[in-house]
Amino acid sequence: MMQPPPKKIKAEEMEGSTSRSPYETFANDCITFRIVRTPEDVQESTPGFKPEFTHQVFADETIYGYRGLKIDVYLHAVTFHAYINITFTDKARASLMGSGKKPDDLEALLKEAFPAGFQLNKQEFLQTIPHLNAARLPDMEVVSQGHTDSPGTSWSVLRFHLAAKTATGQLVRQWHARMQPLVLFFIDGSCAIDSEDDNWDMYVMMSKDATGTPAIAGYCTVYKFYGYPDSTRLRISQVLLTPPWQRKGLGTALIEVREERRWSNLKLDSQ
């Protein structure tokens, strides 16, 4: 497995007494994520949420070379196909940057963070949303179900073997690849996993509202490895619930599923 990158150094610890250039922007402040279900949701008035961490995408959690910068990341509620809208009021000339610096190549940096790709054309993304809404989810094992405290809202935990050599397995790996970039923004020191490794399982938390409309609240990945002398252990890797679905009991439900698996012939290791 890949070694995790260094942990975050607080941005406020790095500022010191140095004044900030008008062409420097805290990445945490200018990035907003929005979960969308319909074309009408793709607008700034749709409620969004900020990242917890950006140092694994933008060095020092700072973006250089732009004024009035906004990066809006729109994610489909189920498939996690992404549209990213980048706007700014001014872009610095190299002569204003000093020390041979150039404005950050935002598209290139975001492509590294979102290797499964994203759209930059709003109209093209709007046209894909009805098709994404109509798409069937990959067939996965339902391992637990329940209801939240919100009236009419239910949840299901789905499990799939990531490395399965089937057409469904390929769809699940692509799905995971579109969800995985979020761990960079919400789990400190996180890194991507090798979904082709035969020991990875994925557990997906799906929520449905009173109308039966689904949304993916989060997921976790679990690695199976040998436990002396004759058992298998489970090591929890990525665990993510996006902010809109936090404090609704879904994280607890996901943990309880893992606990049930532990007592079903497997030992759990969260170290």
PDB file of C-alpha atoms in Angstrom:
ATOM      1  CA  MET A   1       0.000   0.000   0.000  1.00  0.00           C
ATOM      2  CA  MET A   2       1.095   3.588  -0.580  1.00  0.00           C
ATOM      3  CA  GLN A   3       2.696   5.457   2.293  1.00  0.00           C
ATOM      4  CA  PRO A   4       0.607   8.416   3.498  1.00  0.00           C
ATOM      5  CA  PRO A   5       1.980  11.905   2.875  1.00  0.00           C
ATOM      6  CA  PRO A   6       3.073  14.190   5.708  1.00  0.00           C
ATOM      7  CA  LYS A   7       0.406  15.623   7.971  1.00  0.00           C
ATOM      8  CA  LYS A   8      -0.839  19.151   7.585  1.00  0.00           C
ATOM      9  CA  ILE A   9       1.042  22.121   9.029  1.00  0.00           C
ATOM     10  CA  LYS A  10      -1.487  24.685  10.145  1.00  0.00           C
ATOM     11  CA  ALA A  11      -1.712  27.617   7.764  1.00  0.00           C
ATOM     12  CA  GLU A  12      -1.786  30.086  10.628  1.00  0.00           C
ATOM     13  CA  GLU A  13       1.531  28.688  11.863  1.00  0.00           C
ATOM     14  CA  MET A  14       3.096  29.406   8.481  1.00  0.00           C
ATOM     15  CA  GLU A  15       1.909  32.981   8.130  1.00  0.00           C
ATOM     16  CA  GLY A  16       4.081  34.492  10.840  1.00  0.00           C
ATOM     17  CA  SER A  17       4.352  38.234  10.457  1.00  0.00           C
ATOM     18  CA  THR A  18       4.677  38.164   6.661  1.00  0.00           C
ATOM     19  CA  SER A  19       1.953  40.146   4.900  1.00  0.00           C
ATOM     20  CA  ARG A  20      -0.070  38.272   2.308  1.00  0.00           C
ATOM     21  CA  SER A  21       0.030  39.362  -1.318  1.00  0.00           C
ATOM     22  CA  PRO A  22      -3.303  40.312  -2.923  1.00  0.00           C
ATOM     23  CA  TYR A  23      -2.521  37.532  -5.414  1.00  0.00           C
ATOM     24  CA  GLU A  24      -2.354  34.844  -2.728  1.00  0.00           C
ATOM     25  CA  THR A  25      -5.507  33.027  -1.643  1.00  0.00           C
ATOM     26  CA  PHE A  26      -6.152  30.479   1.097  1.00  0.00           C
ATOM     27  CA  ALA A  27      -7.339  27.426  -0.811  1.00  0.00           C
ATOM     28  CA  ASN A  28      -9.696  26.402   2.011  1.00  0.00           C
ATOM     29  CA  ASP A  29     -11.532  29.708   1.645  1.00  0.00           C
ATOM     30  CA  CYS A  30     -12.010  29.776  -2.120  1.00  0.00           C
ATOM     31  CA  ILE A  31     -13.046  26.140  -2.726  1.00  0.00           C
ATOM     32  CA  THR A  32     -16.667  25.065  -2.277  1.00  0.00           C
ATOM     33  CA  PHE A  33     -18.131  21.605  -2.847  1.00  0.00           C
ATOM     34  CA  ARG A  34     -21.784  21.194  -3.841  1.00  0.00           C
ATOM     35  CA  ILE A  35     -23.762  17.977  -4.185  1.00  0.00           C
ATOM     36  CA  VAL A  36     -26.207  18.121  -7.112  1.00  0.00           C
ATOM     37  CA  ARG A  37     -29.118  15.987  -8.311  1.00  0.00           C
ATOM     38  CA  THR A  38     -30.697  18.188 -10.979  1.00  0.00           C
ATOM     39  CA  PRO A  39     -29.462  20.746 -13.518  1.00  0.00           C
ATOM     40  CA  GLU A  40     -31.086  23.437 -11.365  1.00  0.00           C
ATOM     41  CA  ASP A  41     -28.707  22.559  -8.523  1.00  0.00           C
ATOM     42  CA  VAL A  42     -25.670  23.656 -10.540  1.00  0.00           C
ATOM     43  CA  GLN A  43     -25.499  27.224  -9.254  1.00  0.00           C
ATOM     44  CA  GLU A  44     -23.803  29.148  -6.454  1.00  0.00           C
ATOM     45  CA  SER A  45     -27.026  29.451  -4.437  1.00  0.00           C
ATOM     46  CA  THR A  46     -27.047  25.676  -3.864  1.00  0.00           C
ATOM     47  CA  PRO A  47     -25.817  24.977  -0.304  1.00  0.00           C
ATOM     48  CA  GLY A  48     -22.202  23.858  -0.262  1.00  0.00           C
ATOM     49  CA  PHE A  49     -19.415  22.961   2.123  1.00  0.00           C
ATOM     50  CA  LYS A  50     -15.759  23.856   2.491  1.00  0.00           C
ATOM     51  CA  PRO A  51     -12.790  21.474   2.512  1.00  0.00           C
ATOM     52  CA  GLU A  52     -11.035  20.663   5.774  1.00  0.00           C
ATOM     53  CA  PHE A  53      -7.609  20.312   4.141  1.00  0.00           C
ATOM     54  CA  THR A  54      -6.071  21.451   0.873  1.00  0.00           C
ATOM     55  CA  HIS A  55      -2.324  21.090   1.525  1.00  0.00           C
ATOM     56  CA  GLN A  56      -2.139  17.830  -0.460  1.00  0.00           C
ATOM     57  CA  VAL A  57      -3.384  19.647  -3.562  1.00  0.00           C
ATOM     58  CA  PHE A  58      -2.072  23.197  -3.075  1.00  0.00           C
ATOM     59  CA  ALA A  59       1.245  23.680  -1.280  1.00  0.00           C
ATOM     60  CA  ASP A  60       0.909  25.531   2.029  1.00  0.00           C
ATOM     61  CA  GLU A  61      -2.875  25.578   1.404  1.00  0.00           C
ATOM     62  CA  THR A  62      -2.187  28.654  -0.707  1.00  0.00           C
ATOM     63  CA  ILE A  63      -3.010  29.400  -4.348  1.00  0.00           C
ATOM     64  CA  TYR A  64      -0.761  31.921  -6.048  1.00  0.00           C
ATOM     65  CA  GLY A  65      -1.450  34.374  -8.855  1.00  0.00           C
ATOM     66  CA  TYR A  66      -5.157  35.177  -8.658  1.00  0.00           C
ATOM     67  CA  ARG A  67      -7.476  37.789  -7.189  1.00  0.00           C
ATOM     68  CA  GLY A  68     -11.117  37.128  -6.364  1.00  0.00           C
ATOM     69  CA  LEU A  69     -10.604  33.415  -6.933  1.00  0.00           C
ATOM     70  CA  LYS A  70     -13.490  30.936  -6.602  1.00  0.00           C
ATOM     71  CA  ILE A  71     -13.332  27.202  -7.291  1.00  0.00           C
ATOM     72  CA  ASP A  72     -16.768  25.567  -7.214  1.00  0.00           C
ATOM     73  CA  VAL A  73     -16.774  21.773  -7.368  1.00  0.00           C
ATOM     74  CA  TYR A  74     -20.141  20.255  -8.297  1.00  0.00           C
ATOM     75  CA  LEU A  75     -20.483  16.511  -7.634  1.00  0.00           C
ATOM     76  CA  HIS A  76     -23.362  14.328  -8.748  1.00  0.00           C
ATOM     77  CA  ALA A  77     -25.084  12.924  -5.655  1.00  0.00           C
ATOM     78  CA  VAL A  78     -24.736   9.282  -6.711  1.00  0.00           C
ATOM     79  CA  THR A  79     -22.117   8.851  -9.433  1.00  0.00           C
ATOM     80  CA  PHE A  80     -19.733  11.629  -8.260  1.00  0.00           C
ATOM     81  CA  HIS A  81     -19.106  12.855 -11.795  1.00  0.00           C
ATOM     82  CA  ALA A  82     -17.641  16.328 -11.327  1.00  0.00           C
ATOM     83  CA  TYR A  83     -17.908  19.762 -12.887  1.00  0.00           C
ATOM     84  CA  ILE A  84     -15.435  22.401 -11.683  1.00  0.00           C
ATOM     85  CA  ASN A  85     -16.045  26.096 -12.265  1.00  0.00           C
ATOM     86  CA  ILE A  86     -13.009  28.362 -11.812  1.00  0.00           C
ATOM     87  CA  THR A  87     -13.537  32.127 -11.746  1.00  0.00           C
ATOM     88  CA  PHE A  88     -11.344  35.081 -10.731  1.00  0.00           C
ATOM     89  CA  THR A  89     -11.323  38.847 -11.133  1.00  0.00           C
ATOM     90  CA  ASP A  90      -7.643  39.165 -12.062  1.00  0.00           C
ATOM     91  CA  LYS A  91      -4.652  36.986 -12.888  1.00  0.00           C
ATOM     92  CA  ALA A  92      -1.186  38.265 -12.006  1.00  0.00           C
ATOM     93  CA  ARG A  93       1.459  38.888 -14.608  1.00  0.00           C
ATOM     94  CA  ALA A  94       4.779  37.164 -13.936  1.00  0.00           C
ATOM     95  CA  SER A  95       6.349  40.554 -13.205  1.00  0.00           C
ATOM     96  CA  LEU A  96       3.986  41.015 -10.254  1.00  0.00           C
ATOM     97  CA  MET A  97       4.729  37.608  -8.746  1.00  0.00           C
ATOM     98  CA  GLY A  98       8.424  38.140  -8.044  1.00  0.00           C
ATOM     99  CA  SER A  99      11.160  35.541  -7.468  1.00  0.00           C
ATOM    100  CA  GLY A 100      10.467  33.952 -10.837  1.00  0.00           C
ATOM    101  CA  LYS A 101       7.054  32.707  -9.759  1.00  0.00           C
ATOM    102  CA  LYS A 102       4.124  32.165 -12.096  1.00  0.00           C
ATOM    103  CA  PRO A 103       0.416  31.851 -11.306  1.00  0.00           C
ATOM    104  CA  ASP A 104      -0.498  28.316 -10.292  1.00  0.00           C
ATOM    105  CA  ASP A 105      -1.779  26.103 -13.102  1.00  0.00           C
ATOM    106  CA  LEU A 106      -5.112  25.391 -11.456  1.00  0.00           C
ATOM    107  CA  GLU A 107      -6.398  22.978 -14.066  1.00  0.00           C
ATOM    108  CA  ALA A 108      -3.226  20.872 -13.897  1.00  0.00           C
ATOM    109  CA  LEU A 109      -3.252  20.769 -10.077  1.00  0.00           C
ATOM    110  CA  LEU A 110      -6.911  19.773 -10.011  1.00  0.00           C
ATOM    111  CA  LYS A 111      -6.333  17.064 -12.617  1.00  0.00           C
ATOM    112  CA  GLU A 112      -3.772  15.528 -10.257  1.00  0.00           C
ATOM    113  CA  ALA A 113      -6.341  15.588  -7.448  1.00  0.00           C
ATOM    114  CA  PHE A 114      -9.155  14.261  -9.668  1.00  0.00           C
ATOM    115  CA  PRO A 115      -7.417  11.650 -11.843  1.00  0.00           C
ATOM    116  CA  ALA A 116     -10.755  10.158 -12.926  1.00  0.00           C
ATOM    117  CA  GLY A 117     -11.433  13.470 -14.636  1.00  0.00           C
ATOM    118  CA  PHE A 118     -13.921  16.319 -14.420  1.00  0.00           C
ATOM    119  CA  GLN A 119     -15.754  18.667 -16.750  1.00  0.00           C
ATOM    120  CA  LEU A 120     -15.014  22.339 -17.175  1.00  0.00           C
ATOM    121  CA  ASN A 121     -17.931  23.002 -19.547  1.00  0.00           C
ATOM    122  CA  LYS A 122     -21.118  23.728 -17.599  1.00  0.00           C
ATOM    123  CA  GLN A 123     -23.516  23.052 -20.449  1.00  0.00           C
ATOM    124  CA  GLU A 124     -21.993  19.660 -21.140  1.00  0.00           C
ATOM    125  CA  PHE A 125     -22.296  18.755 -17.462  1.00  0.00           C
ATOM    126  CA  LEU A 126     -25.928  19.908 -17.343  1.00  0.00           C
ATOM    127  CA  GLN A 127     -26.706  17.674 -20.307  1.00  0.00           C
ATOM    128  CA  THR A 128     -25.191  14.625 -18.586  1.00  0.00           C
ATOM    129  CA  ILE A 129     -27.172  14.949 -15.332  1.00  0.00           C
ATOM    130  CA  PRO A 130     -30.407  13.303 -16.611  1.00  0.00           C
ATOM    131  CA  HIS A 131     -28.338  10.371 -17.900  1.00  0.00           C
ATOM    132  CA  LEU A 132     -26.516  10.082 -14.574  1.00  0.00           C
ATOM    133  CA  ASN A 133     -29.821  10.113 -12.705  1.00  0.00           C
ATOM    134  CA  ALA A 134     -31.120   7.309 -14.913  1.00  0.00           C
ATOM    135  CA  ALA A 135     -27.997   5.161 -14.603  1.00  0.00           C
ATOM    136  CA  ARG A 136     -28.220   1.988 -12.539  1.00  0.00           C
ATOM    137  CA  LEU A 137     -25.907   1.539  -9.608  1.00  0.00           C
ATOM    138  CA  PRO A 138     -23.490  -1.390  -9.768  1.00  0.00           C
ATOM    139  CA  ASP A 139     -24.863  -4.545  -8.170  1.00  0.00           C
ATOM    140  CA  MET A 140     -23.501  -4.689  -4.624  1.00  0.00           C
ATOM    141  CA  GLU A 141     -24.199  -6.744  -1.523  1.00  0.00           C
ATOM    142  CA  VAL A 142     -26.547  -4.994   0.924  1.00  0.00           C
ATOM    143  CA  VAL A 143     -25.044  -5.728   4.348  1.00  0.00           C
ATOM    144  CA  SER A 144     -27.187  -3.466   6.534  1.00  0.00           C
ATOM    145  CA  GLN A 145     -30.214  -1.168   6.360  1.00  0.00           C
ATOM    146  CA  GLY A 146     -31.991   1.254   8.661  1.00  0.00           C
ATOM    147  CA  HIS A 147     -33.623   4.660   9.141  1.00  0.00           C
ATOM    148  CA  THR A 148     -32.234   7.990  10.288  1.00  0.00           C
ATOM    149  CA  ASP A 149     -33.851  10.412  12.719  1.00  0.00           C
ATOM    150  CA  SER A 150     -35.145  12.453   9.757  1.00  0.00           C
ATOM    151  CA  PRO A 151     -38.716  11.393   8.863  1.00  0.00           C
ATOM    152  CA  GLY A 152     -38.870   9.133   5.822  1.00  0.00           C
ATOM    153  CA  THR A 153     -35.097   8.928   5.368  1.00  0.00           C
ATOM    154  CA  SER A 154     -33.522   5.480   5.113  1.00  0.00           C
ATOM    155  CA  TRP A 155     -29.993   4.203   4.608  1.00  0.00           C
ATOM    156  CA  SER A 156     -28.257   1.126   3.256  1.00  0.00           C
ATOM    157  CA  VAL A 157     -24.657  -0.047   3.526  1.00  0.00           C
ATOM    158  CA  LEU A 158     -23.454  -1.725   0.348  1.00  0.00           C
ATOM    159  CA  ARG A 159     -20.333  -3.856   0.067  1.00  0.00           C
ATOM    160  CA  PHE A 160     -18.232  -4.734  -2.949  1.00  0.00           C
ATOM    161  CA  HIS A 161     -14.891  -6.388  -3.611  1.00  0.00           C
ATOM    162  CA  LEU A 162     -12.947  -3.677  -5.451  1.00  0.00           C
ATOM    163  CA  ALA A 163     -10.658  -5.960  -7.441  1.00  0.00           C
ATOM    164  CA  ALA A 164     -13.427  -8.238  -8.741  1.00  0.00           C
ATOM    165  CA  LYS A 165     -12.572  -9.237 -12.321  1.00  0.00           C
ATOM    166  CA  THR A 166     -16.060  -8.609 -13.652  1.00  0.00           C
ATOM    167  CA  ALA A 167     -17.828  -5.868 -15.605  1.00  0.00           C
ATOM    168  CA  THR A 168     -19.485  -4.781 -12.367  1.00  0.00           C
ATOM    169  CA  GLY A 169     -16.090  -4.707 -10.664  1.00  0.00           C
ATOM    170  CA  GLN A 170     -14.815  -2.323 -13.316  1.00  0.00           C
ATOM    171  CA  LEU A 171     -17.820  -0.041 -12.786  1.00  0.00           C
ATOM    172  CA  VAL A 172     -17.283  -0.036  -9.007  1.00  0.00           C
ATOM    173  CA  ARG A 173     -13.581   0.829  -9.378  1.00  0.00           C
ATOM    174  CA  GLN A 174     -14.493   3.738 -11.657  1.00  0.00           C
ATOM    175  CA  TRP A 175     -17.115   4.837  -9.131  1.00  0.00           C
ATOM    176  CA  HIS A 176     -14.596   4.629  -6.293  1.00  0.00           C
ATOM    177  CA  ALA A 177     -12.055   6.591  -8.361  1.00  0.00           C
ATOM    178  CA  ARG A 178     -14.537   9.461  -8.630  1.00  0.00           C
ATOM    179  CA  MET A 179     -15.268   9.423  -4.880  1.00  0.00           C
ATOM    180  CA  GLN A 180     -11.684   8.973  -3.721  1.00  0.00           C
ATOM    181  CA  PRO A 181     -10.459  12.559  -4.370  1.00  0.00           C
ATOM    182  CA  LEU A 182     -12.603  13.747  -1.476  1.00  0.00           C
ATOM    183  CA  VAL A 183     -10.315  12.039   1.023  1.00  0.00           C
ATOM    184  CA  LEU A 184      -7.565  14.516   0.063  1.00  0.00           C
ATOM    185  CA  PHE A 185      -9.809  17.373   1.184  1.00  0.00           C
ATOM    186  CA  PHE A 186     -11.331  15.797   4.316  1.00  0.00           C
ATOM    187  CA  ILE A 187      -8.802  13.304   5.760  1.00  0.00           C
ATOM    188  CA  ASP A 188      -5.434  14.673   6.853  1.00  0.00           C
ATOM    189  CA  GLY A 189      -2.463  12.698   5.554  1.00  0.00           C
ATOM    190  CA  SER A 190      -4.615  10.539   3.270  1.00  0.00           C
ATOM    191  CA  CYS A 191      -3.558   8.961  -0.003  1.00  0.00           C
ATOM    192  CA  ALA A 192      -5.098   6.972  -2.826  1.00  0.00           C
ATOM    193  CA  ILE A 193      -5.341   3.205  -2.607  1.00  0.00           C
ATOM    194  CA  ASP A 194      -4.612   0.629  -5.303  1.00  0.00           C
ATOM    195  CA  SER A 195      -8.102  -0.597  -6.122  1.00  0.00           C
ATOM    196  CA  GLU A 196      -6.605  -3.399  -8.253  1.00  0.00           C
ATOM    197  CA  ASP A 197      -5.180  -5.019  -5.110  1.00  0.00           C
ATOM    198  CA  ASP A 198      -7.246  -8.141  -4.436  1.00  0.00           C
ATOM    199  CA  ASN A 199      -7.513  -7.422  -0.689  1.00  0.00           C
ATOM    200  CA  TRP A 200      -9.614  -4.257  -0.806  1.00  0.00           C
ATOM    201  CA  ASP A 201     -13.339  -4.139  -0.014  1.00  0.00           C
ATOM    202  CA  MET A 202     -15.491  -1.010  -0.208  1.00  0.00           C
ATOM    203  CA  TYR A 203     -18.497  -0.226   1.974  1.00  0.00           C
ATOM    204  CA  VAL A 204     -20.790   2.500   0.626  1.00  0.00           C
ATOM    205  CA  MET A 205     -23.325   4.396   2.733  1.00  0.00           C
ATOM    206  CA  MET A 206     -26.380   5.214   0.620  1.00  0.00           C
ATOM    207  CA  SER A 207     -29.107   7.507   1.918  1.00  0.00           C
ATOM    208  CA  LYS A 208     -32.628   7.830   0.490  1.00  0.00           C
ATOM    209  CA  ASP A 209     -34.992  10.676   1.292  1.00  0.00           C
ATOM    210  CA  ALA A 210     -38.761  10.443   1.735  1.00  0.00           C
ATOM    211  CA  THR A 211     -39.262  10.404  -2.045  1.00  0.00           C
ATOM    212  CA  GLY A 212     -36.832   7.511  -2.469  1.00  0.00           C
ATOM    213  CA  THR A 213     -34.200   9.696  -4.136  1.00  0.00           C
ATOM    214  CA  PRO A 214     -30.756   8.192  -3.449  1.00  0.00           C
ATOM    215  CA  ALA A 215     -27.501   9.920  -2.575  1.00  0.00           C
ATOM    216  CA  ILE A 216     -24.123   8.581  -1.524  1.00  0.00           C
ATOM    217  CA  ALA A 217     -23.366   9.858   1.964  1.00  0.00           C
ATOM    218  CA  GLY A 218     -19.878   8.363   2.164  1.00  0.00           C
ATOM    219  CA  TYR A 219     -17.863   5.195   2.134  1.00  0.00           C
ATOM    220  CA  CYS A 220     -15.025   3.310   3.733  1.00  0.00           C
ATOM    221  CA  THR A 221     -12.388   0.964   2.378  1.00  0.00           C
ATOM    222  CA  VAL A 222     -11.138  -2.055   4.303  1.00  0.00           C
ATOM    223  CA  TYR A 223      -7.975  -4.065   3.647  1.00  0.00           C
ATOM    224  CA  LYS A 224      -7.792  -7.791   4.397  1.00  0.00           C
ATOM    225  CA  PHE A 225      -4.466  -9.206   5.505  1.00  0.00           C
ATOM    226  CA  TYR A 226      -3.136 -12.323   7.159  1.00  0.00           C
ATOM    227  CA  GLY A 227      -3.428 -12.634  10.932  1.00  0.00           C
ATOM    228  CA  TYR A 228      -1.271 -15.190  12.692  1.00  0.00           C
ATOM    229  CA  PRO A 229      -1.798 -18.085  12.954  1.00  0.00           C
ATOM    230  CA  ASP A 230      -4.833 -18.854  10.812  1.00  0.00           C
ATOM    231  CA  SER A 231      -7.109 -15.843  10.589  1.00  0.00           C
ATOM    232  CA  THR A 232      -7.757 -12.763   8.500  1.00  0.00           C
ATOM    233  CA  ARG A 233      -7.677  -9.230   9.846  1.00  0.00           C
ATOM    234  CA  LEU A 234      -9.460  -6.165   8.503  1.00  0.00           C
ATOM    235  CA  ARG A 235      -7.648  -2.843   8.483  1.00  0.00           C
ATOM    236  CA  ILE A 236      -9.790   0.247   8.016  1.00  0.00           C
ATOM    237  CA  SER A 237      -8.289   2.697   5.535  1.00  0.00           C
ATOM    238  CA  GLN A 238     -10.397   5.510   4.101  1.00  0.00           C
ATOM    239  CA  VAL A 239     -13.502   6.451   6.094  1.00  0.00           C
ATOM    240  CA  LEU A 240     -15.446   9.404   4.749  1.00  0.00           C
ATOM    241  CA  LEU A 241     -18.876  10.909   5.351  1.00  0.00           C
ATOM    242  CA  THR A 242     -19.394  14.163   3.488  1.00  0.00           C
ATOM    243  CA  PRO A 243     -20.566  17.122   5.619  1.00  0.00           C
ATOM    244  CA  PRO A 244     -24.211  17.175   4.408  1.00  0.00           C
ATOM    245  CA  TRP A 245     -24.706  13.692   5.924  1.00  0.00           C
ATOM    246  CA  GLN A 246     -22.728  14.081   9.102  1.00  0.00           C
ATOM    247  CA  ARG A 247     -24.427  14.080  12.543  1.00  0.00           C
ATOM    248  CA  LYS A 248     -27.306  11.973  11.239  1.00  0.00           C
ATOM    249  CA  GLY A 249     -26.218   8.651  12.710  1.00  0.00           C
ATOM    250  CA  LEU A 250     -24.848   7.354   9.403  1.00  0.00           C
ATOM    251  CA  GLY A 251     -21.241   7.224  10.578  1.00  0.00           C
ATOM    252  CA  THR A 252     -22.312   5.185  13.570  1.00  0.00           C
ATOM    253  CA  ALA A 253     -24.204   2.810  11.300  1.00  0.00           C
ATOM    254  CA  LEU A 254     -21.118   2.364   9.127  1.00  0.00           C
ATOM    255  CA  ILE A 255     -18.970   1.600  12.182  1.00  0.00           C
ATOM    256  CA  GLU A 256     -21.526  -0.891  13.472  1.00  0.00           C
ATOM    257  CA  VAL A 257     -21.441  -2.749  10.154  1.00  0.00           C
ATOM    258  CA  ARG A 258     -17.679  -3.076  10.468  1.00  0.00           C
ATOM    259  CA  GLU A 259     -18.071  -4.316  14.031  1.00  0.00           C
ATOM    260  CA  GLU A 260     -20.535  -6.959  12.881  1.00  0.00           C
ATOM    261  CA  ARG A 261     -18.033  -8.096  10.265  1.00  0.00           C
ATOM    262  CA  ARG A 262     -15.387  -8.320  12.956  1.00  0.00           C
ATOM    263  CA  TRP A 263     -17.439 -10.745  14.971  1.00  0.00           C
ATOM    264  CA  SER A 264     -18.222 -12.729  11.830  1.00  0.00           C
ATOM    265  CA  ASN A 265     -14.921 -14.666  11.615  1.00  0.00           C
ATOM    266  CA  LEU A 266     -12.811 -11.534  11.092  1.00  0.00           C
ATOM    267  CA  LYS A 267     -10.754  -9.337  13.373  1.00  0.00           C
ATOM    268  CA  LEU A 268     -10.785  -5.584  12.955  1.00  0.00           C
ATOM    269  CA  ASP A 269      -7.634  -3.452  13.027  1.00  0.00           C
ATOM    270  CA  SER A 270      -8.013   0.334  12.793  1.00  0.00           C
ATOM    271  CA  GLN A 271      -4.335   1.162  13.353  1.00  0.00           C
TER     272      GLN A 271
END
